[in-house]
mmCIF file of C-alpha atoms in Angstrom:
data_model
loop_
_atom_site.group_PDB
_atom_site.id
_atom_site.type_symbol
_atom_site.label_atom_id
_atom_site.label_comp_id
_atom_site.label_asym_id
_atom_site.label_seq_id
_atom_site.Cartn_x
_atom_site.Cartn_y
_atom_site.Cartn_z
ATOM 1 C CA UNK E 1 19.008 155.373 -104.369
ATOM 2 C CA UNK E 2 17.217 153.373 -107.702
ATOM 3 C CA UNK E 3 13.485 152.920 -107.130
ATOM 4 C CA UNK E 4 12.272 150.863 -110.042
ATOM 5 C CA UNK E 5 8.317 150.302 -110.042
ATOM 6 C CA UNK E 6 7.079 147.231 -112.408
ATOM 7 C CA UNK E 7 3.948 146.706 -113.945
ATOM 8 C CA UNK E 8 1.299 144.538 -114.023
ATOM 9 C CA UNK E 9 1.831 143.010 -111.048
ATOM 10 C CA UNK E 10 -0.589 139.891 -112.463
ATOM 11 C CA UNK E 11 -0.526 139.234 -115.924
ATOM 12 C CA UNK E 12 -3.063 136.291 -117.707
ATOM 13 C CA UNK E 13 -2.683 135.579 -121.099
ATOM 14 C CA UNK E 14 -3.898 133.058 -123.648
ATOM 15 C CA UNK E 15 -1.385 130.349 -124.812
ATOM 16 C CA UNK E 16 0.523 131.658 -128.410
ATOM 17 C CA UNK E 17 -0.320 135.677 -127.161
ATOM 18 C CA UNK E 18 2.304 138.081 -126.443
ATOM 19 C CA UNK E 19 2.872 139.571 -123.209
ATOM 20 C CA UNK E 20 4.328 142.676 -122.056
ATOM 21 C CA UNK E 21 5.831 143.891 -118.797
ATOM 22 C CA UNK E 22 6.560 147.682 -118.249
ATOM 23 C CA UNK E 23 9.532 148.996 -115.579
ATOM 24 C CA UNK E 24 10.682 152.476 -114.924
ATOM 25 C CA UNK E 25 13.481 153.412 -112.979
ATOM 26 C CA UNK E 26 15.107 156.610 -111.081
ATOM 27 C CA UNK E 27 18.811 156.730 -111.141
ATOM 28 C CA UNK E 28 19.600 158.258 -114.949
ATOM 29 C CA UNK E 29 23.170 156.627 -114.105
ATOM 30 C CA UNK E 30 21.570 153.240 -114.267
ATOM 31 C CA UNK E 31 23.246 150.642 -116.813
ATOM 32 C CA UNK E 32 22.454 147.830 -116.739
ATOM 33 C CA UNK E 33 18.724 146.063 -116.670
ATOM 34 C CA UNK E 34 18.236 142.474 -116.691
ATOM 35 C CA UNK E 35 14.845 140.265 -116.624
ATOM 36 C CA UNK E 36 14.412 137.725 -114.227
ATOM 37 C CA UNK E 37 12.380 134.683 -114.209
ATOM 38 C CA UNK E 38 11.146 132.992 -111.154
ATOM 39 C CA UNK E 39 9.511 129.561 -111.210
ATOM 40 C CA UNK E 40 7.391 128.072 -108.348
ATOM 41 C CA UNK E 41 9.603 127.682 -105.296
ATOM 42 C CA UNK E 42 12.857 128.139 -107.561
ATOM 43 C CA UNK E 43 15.884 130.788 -107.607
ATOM 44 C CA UNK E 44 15.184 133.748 -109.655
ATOM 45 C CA UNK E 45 17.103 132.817 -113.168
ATOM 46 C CA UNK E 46 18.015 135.569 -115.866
ATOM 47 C CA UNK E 47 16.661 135.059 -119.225
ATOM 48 C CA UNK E 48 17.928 138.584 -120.752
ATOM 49 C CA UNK E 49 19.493 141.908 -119.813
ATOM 50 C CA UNK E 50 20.377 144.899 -121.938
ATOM 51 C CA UNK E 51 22.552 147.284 -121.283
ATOM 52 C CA UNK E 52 22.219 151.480 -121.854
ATOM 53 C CA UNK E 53 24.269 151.423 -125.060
ATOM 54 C CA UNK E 54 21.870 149.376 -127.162
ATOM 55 C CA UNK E 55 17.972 149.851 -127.597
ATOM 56 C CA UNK E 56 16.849 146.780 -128.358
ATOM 57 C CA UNK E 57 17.428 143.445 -127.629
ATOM 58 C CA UNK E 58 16.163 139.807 -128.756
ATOM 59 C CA UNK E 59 16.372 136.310 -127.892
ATOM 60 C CA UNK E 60 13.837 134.201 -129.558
ATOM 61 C CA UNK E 61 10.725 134.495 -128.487
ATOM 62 C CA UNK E 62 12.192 137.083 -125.669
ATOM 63 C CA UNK E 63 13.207 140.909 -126.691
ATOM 64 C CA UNK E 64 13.667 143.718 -124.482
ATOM 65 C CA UNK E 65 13.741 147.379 -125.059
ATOM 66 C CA UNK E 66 15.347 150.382 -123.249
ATOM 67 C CA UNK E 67 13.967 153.813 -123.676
ATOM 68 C CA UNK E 68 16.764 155.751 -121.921
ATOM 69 C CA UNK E 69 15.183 159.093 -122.229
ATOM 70 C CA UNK E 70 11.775 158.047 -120.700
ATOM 71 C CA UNK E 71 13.820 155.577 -118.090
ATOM 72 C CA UNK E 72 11.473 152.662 -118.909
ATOM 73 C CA UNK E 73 12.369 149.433 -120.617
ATOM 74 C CA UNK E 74 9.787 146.402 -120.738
ATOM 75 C CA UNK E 75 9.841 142.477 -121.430
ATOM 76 C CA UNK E 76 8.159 141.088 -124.518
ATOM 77 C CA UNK E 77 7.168 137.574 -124.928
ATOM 78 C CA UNK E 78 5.747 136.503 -127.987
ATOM 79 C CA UNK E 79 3.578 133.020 -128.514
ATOM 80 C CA UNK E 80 3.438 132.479 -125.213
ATOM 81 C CA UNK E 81 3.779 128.936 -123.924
ATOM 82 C CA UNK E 82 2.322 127.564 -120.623
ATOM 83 C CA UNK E 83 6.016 126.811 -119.125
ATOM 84 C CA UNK E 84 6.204 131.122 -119.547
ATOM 85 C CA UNK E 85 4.254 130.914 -116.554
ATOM 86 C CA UNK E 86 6.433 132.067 -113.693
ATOM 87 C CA UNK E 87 7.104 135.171 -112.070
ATOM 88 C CA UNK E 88 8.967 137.647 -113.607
ATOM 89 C CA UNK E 89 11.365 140.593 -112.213
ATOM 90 C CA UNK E 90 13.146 143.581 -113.614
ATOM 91 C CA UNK E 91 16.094 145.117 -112.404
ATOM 92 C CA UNK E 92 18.175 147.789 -112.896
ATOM 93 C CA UNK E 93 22.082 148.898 -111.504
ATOM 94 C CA UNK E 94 23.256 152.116 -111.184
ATOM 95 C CA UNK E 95 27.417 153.189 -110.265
ATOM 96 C CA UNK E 96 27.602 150.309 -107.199
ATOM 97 C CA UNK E 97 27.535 147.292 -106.850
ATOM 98 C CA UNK E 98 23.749 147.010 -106.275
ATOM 99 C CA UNK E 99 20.628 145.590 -108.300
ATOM 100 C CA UNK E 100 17.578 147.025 -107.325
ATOM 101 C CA UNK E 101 14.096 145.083 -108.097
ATOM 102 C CA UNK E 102 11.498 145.394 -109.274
ATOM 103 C CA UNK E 103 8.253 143.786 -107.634
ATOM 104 C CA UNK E 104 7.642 141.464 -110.011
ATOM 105 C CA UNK E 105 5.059 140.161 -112.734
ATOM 106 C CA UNK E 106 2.889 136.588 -111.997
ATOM 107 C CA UNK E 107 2.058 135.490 -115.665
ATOM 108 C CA UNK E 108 0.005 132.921 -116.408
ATOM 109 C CA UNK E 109 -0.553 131.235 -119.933
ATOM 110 C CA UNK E 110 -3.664 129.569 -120.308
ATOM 111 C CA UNK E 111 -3.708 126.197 -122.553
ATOM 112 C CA UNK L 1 32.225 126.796 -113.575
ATOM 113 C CA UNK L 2 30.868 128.559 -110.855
ATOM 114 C CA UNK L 3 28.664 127.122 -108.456
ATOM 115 C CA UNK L 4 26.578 128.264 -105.684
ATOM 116 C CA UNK L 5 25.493 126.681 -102.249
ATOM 117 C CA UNK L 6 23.494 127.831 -99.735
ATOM 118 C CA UNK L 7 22.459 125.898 -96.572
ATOM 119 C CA UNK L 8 19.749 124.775 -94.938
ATOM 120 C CA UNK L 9 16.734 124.390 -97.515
ATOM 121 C CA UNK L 10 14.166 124.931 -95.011
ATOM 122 C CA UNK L 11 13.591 125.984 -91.375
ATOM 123 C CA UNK L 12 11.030 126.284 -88.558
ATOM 124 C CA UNK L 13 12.087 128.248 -86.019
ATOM 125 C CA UNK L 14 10.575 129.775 -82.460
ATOM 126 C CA UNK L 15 9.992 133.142 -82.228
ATOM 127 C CA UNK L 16 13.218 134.670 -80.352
ATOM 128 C CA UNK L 17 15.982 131.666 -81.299
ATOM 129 C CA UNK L 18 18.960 132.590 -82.691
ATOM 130 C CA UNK L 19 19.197 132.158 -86.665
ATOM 131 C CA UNK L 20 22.453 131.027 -89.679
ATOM 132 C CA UNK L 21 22.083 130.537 -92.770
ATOM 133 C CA UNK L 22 25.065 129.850 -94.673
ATOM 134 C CA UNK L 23 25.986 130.627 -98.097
ATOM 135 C CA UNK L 24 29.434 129.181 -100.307
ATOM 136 C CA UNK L 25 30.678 130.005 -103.775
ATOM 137 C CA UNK L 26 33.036 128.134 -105.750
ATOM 138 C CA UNK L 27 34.998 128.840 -108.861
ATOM 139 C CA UNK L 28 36.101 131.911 -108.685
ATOM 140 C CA UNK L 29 37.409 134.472 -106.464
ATOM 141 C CA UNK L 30 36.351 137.467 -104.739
ATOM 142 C CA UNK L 31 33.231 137.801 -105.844
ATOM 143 C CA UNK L 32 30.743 140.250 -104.601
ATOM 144 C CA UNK L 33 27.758 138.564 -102.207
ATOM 145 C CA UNK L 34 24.596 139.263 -101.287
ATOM 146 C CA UNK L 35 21.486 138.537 -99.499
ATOM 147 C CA UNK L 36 18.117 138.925 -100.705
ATOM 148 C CA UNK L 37 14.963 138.383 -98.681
ATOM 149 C CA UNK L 38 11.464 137.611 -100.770
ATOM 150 C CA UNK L 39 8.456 137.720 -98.557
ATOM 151 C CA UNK L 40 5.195 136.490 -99.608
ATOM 152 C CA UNK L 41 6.762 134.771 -102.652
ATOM 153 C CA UNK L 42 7.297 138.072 -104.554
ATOM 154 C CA UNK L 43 9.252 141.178 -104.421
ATOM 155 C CA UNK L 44 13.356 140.510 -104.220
ATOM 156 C CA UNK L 45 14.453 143.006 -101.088
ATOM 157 C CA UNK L 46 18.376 143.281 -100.970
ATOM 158 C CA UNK L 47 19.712 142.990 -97.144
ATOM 159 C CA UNK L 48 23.033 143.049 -97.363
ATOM 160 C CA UNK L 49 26.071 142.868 -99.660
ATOM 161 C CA UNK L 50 29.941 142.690 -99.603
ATOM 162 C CA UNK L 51 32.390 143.029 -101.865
ATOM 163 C CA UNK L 52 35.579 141.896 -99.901
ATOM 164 C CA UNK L 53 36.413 139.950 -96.673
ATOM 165 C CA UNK L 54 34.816 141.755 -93.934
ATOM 166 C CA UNK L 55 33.275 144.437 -95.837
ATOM 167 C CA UNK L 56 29.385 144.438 -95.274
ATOM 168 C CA UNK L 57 27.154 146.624 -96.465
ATOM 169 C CA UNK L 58 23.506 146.807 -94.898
ATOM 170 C CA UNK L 59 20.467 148.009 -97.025
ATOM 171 C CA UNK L 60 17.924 148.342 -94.291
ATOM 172 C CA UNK L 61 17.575 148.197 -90.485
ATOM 173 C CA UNK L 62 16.348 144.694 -89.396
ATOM 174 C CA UNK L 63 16.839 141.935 -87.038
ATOM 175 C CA UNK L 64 19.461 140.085 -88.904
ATOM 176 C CA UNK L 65 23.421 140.988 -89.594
ATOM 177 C CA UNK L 66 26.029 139.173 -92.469
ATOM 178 C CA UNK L 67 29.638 138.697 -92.069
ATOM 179 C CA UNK L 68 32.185 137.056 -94.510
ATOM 180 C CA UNK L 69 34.597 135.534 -92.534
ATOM 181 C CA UNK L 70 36.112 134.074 -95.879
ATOM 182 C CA UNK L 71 36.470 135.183 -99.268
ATOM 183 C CA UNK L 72 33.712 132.880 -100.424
ATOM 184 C CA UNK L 73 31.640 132.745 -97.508
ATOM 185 C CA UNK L 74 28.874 134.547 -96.988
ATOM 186 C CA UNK L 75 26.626 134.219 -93.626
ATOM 187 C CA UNK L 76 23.731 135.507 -92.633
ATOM 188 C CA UNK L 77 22.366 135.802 -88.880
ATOM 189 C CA UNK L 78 20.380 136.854 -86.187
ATOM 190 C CA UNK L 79 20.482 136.628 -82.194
ATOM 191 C CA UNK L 80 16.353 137.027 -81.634
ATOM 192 C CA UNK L 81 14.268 135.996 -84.620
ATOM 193 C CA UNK L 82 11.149 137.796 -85.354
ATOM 194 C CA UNK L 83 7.878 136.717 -86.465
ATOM 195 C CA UNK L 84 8.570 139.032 -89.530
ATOM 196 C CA UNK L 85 11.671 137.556 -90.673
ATOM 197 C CA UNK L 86 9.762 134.549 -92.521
ATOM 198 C CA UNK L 87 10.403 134.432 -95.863
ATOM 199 C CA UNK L 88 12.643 133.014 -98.836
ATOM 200 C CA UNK L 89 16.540 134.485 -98.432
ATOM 201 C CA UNK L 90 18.320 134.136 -101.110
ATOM 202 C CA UNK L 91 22.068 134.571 -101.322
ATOM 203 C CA UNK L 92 23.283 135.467 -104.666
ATOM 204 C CA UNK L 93 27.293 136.170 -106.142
ATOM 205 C CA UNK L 94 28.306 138.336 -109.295
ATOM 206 C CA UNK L 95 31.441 139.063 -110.640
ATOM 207 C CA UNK L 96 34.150 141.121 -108.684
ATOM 208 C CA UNK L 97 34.525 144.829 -109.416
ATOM 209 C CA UNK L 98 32.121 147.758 -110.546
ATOM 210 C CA UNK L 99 31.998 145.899 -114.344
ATOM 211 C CA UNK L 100 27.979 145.284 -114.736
ATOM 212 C CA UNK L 101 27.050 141.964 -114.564
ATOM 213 C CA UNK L 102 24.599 138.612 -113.939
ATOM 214 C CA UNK L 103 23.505 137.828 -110.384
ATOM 215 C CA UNK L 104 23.763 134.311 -109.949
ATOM 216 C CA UNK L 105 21.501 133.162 -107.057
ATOM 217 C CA UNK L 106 21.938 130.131 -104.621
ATOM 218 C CA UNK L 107 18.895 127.515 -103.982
ATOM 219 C CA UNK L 108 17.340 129.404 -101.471
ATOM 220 C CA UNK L 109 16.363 128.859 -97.895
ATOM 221 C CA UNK L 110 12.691 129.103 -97.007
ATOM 222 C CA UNK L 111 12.468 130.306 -93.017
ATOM 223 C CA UNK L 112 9.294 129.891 -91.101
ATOM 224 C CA UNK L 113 9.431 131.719 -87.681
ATOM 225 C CA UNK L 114 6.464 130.613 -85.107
#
């Protein structure tokens, strides 16, 4: 099955600094990878997902990138803010009906 | 729009009671359902998932079985809790078919087993 392994596992940065978080997965039929954010005590939300036809993708201050070759993609934030803080999950899908986790990021944005 | 509701919030429970947690979707139809288990407020660990009336899927072997006795209803239980079943479960619906898509995840139900 997918095995997708996600890293930092803790990530601190200063507020307006840009963050990255790395994933690589196993199953070469795999997608579909969305990002996750997780606030204190609060359902898992997604913020963005790309799927394996495009490269690149961007949302304001968000962007992911897919590097189907390697199997990695990663999360960039740019000017962090201190509501970024949260915990942060990739995922990816293969051919069922299954998303497979990663372990997740805790970033924190210092003021 | 679709909506999500899973039931109760929060539990204590004894070590060896009997456990259900109950999860409902609403707004569309036959959607595929999960449950998700996230121990130590991190890593999301799929248990089960079905994508028709009585057609479960189990990830791992555990203490705890799911049945969908509706097409919207998703339930998750166990006869003899564990002291390792604490944690967050999280029930979660997507769209029906193989067509990639969001995971849309309910409240959450936070289960403390003494």
């Amino acid at each position: 099955g997918e095995n997708v392994e996600q890293h930092p596992s803790t990530l601190s940065v200063q507020e307006g600094d840009s963050a990255v978080i790395k994933c690589t997965y196993s199953d070469s039929a795999s997608n579909y990878f969305p990002w996750y954010k997780q606030e204190l005590g609060k359902r898992p939300q997604l913020i963005i997902d790309i799927r394996s036809n495009v490269g690149e993708k961007k949302d304001q201050r968000i962007a992911v990138t897919l590097n189907k070759t390697a199997k990695h993609f990663s999360l960039h934030i740019t000017e962090t803010q201190p509501e970024d803080s949260a915990v942060y999950f990739c995922a990816a899908k293969g051919s069922n009906y299954k998303l497979t986790f990663g372990k997740g990021t805790l970033l924190t944005v210092n003021p | 729009s679709q909506t999500i509701h899973q039931w109760p919030a929060t539990l204590v429970q004894p070590v060896g009671s009997p456990l259900s947690l109950e999860c409902t979707v609403e707004g569309t139809s036959n959607p595929n359902l999960y449950w998700y288990r996230q121990a130590a407020g991190r890593g999301l660990q799929l248990l089960f998932y079905s994508v028709g009336i009585g057609q479960i899927s189990s990830e791992v072997p555990q203490n705890l079985s799911a049945s969908r006795p509706q097409d919207r209803q998703f339930i998750l239980s166990s006869k003899k809790l564990l002291l390792s079943d604490s944690g967050f479960y999280l029930c979660a619906w997507s769209v029906s078919g193989r067509a990639v898509g969001e995971l849309f995840f309910g409240e959450g139900s936070r289960l403390t087993v003494l």
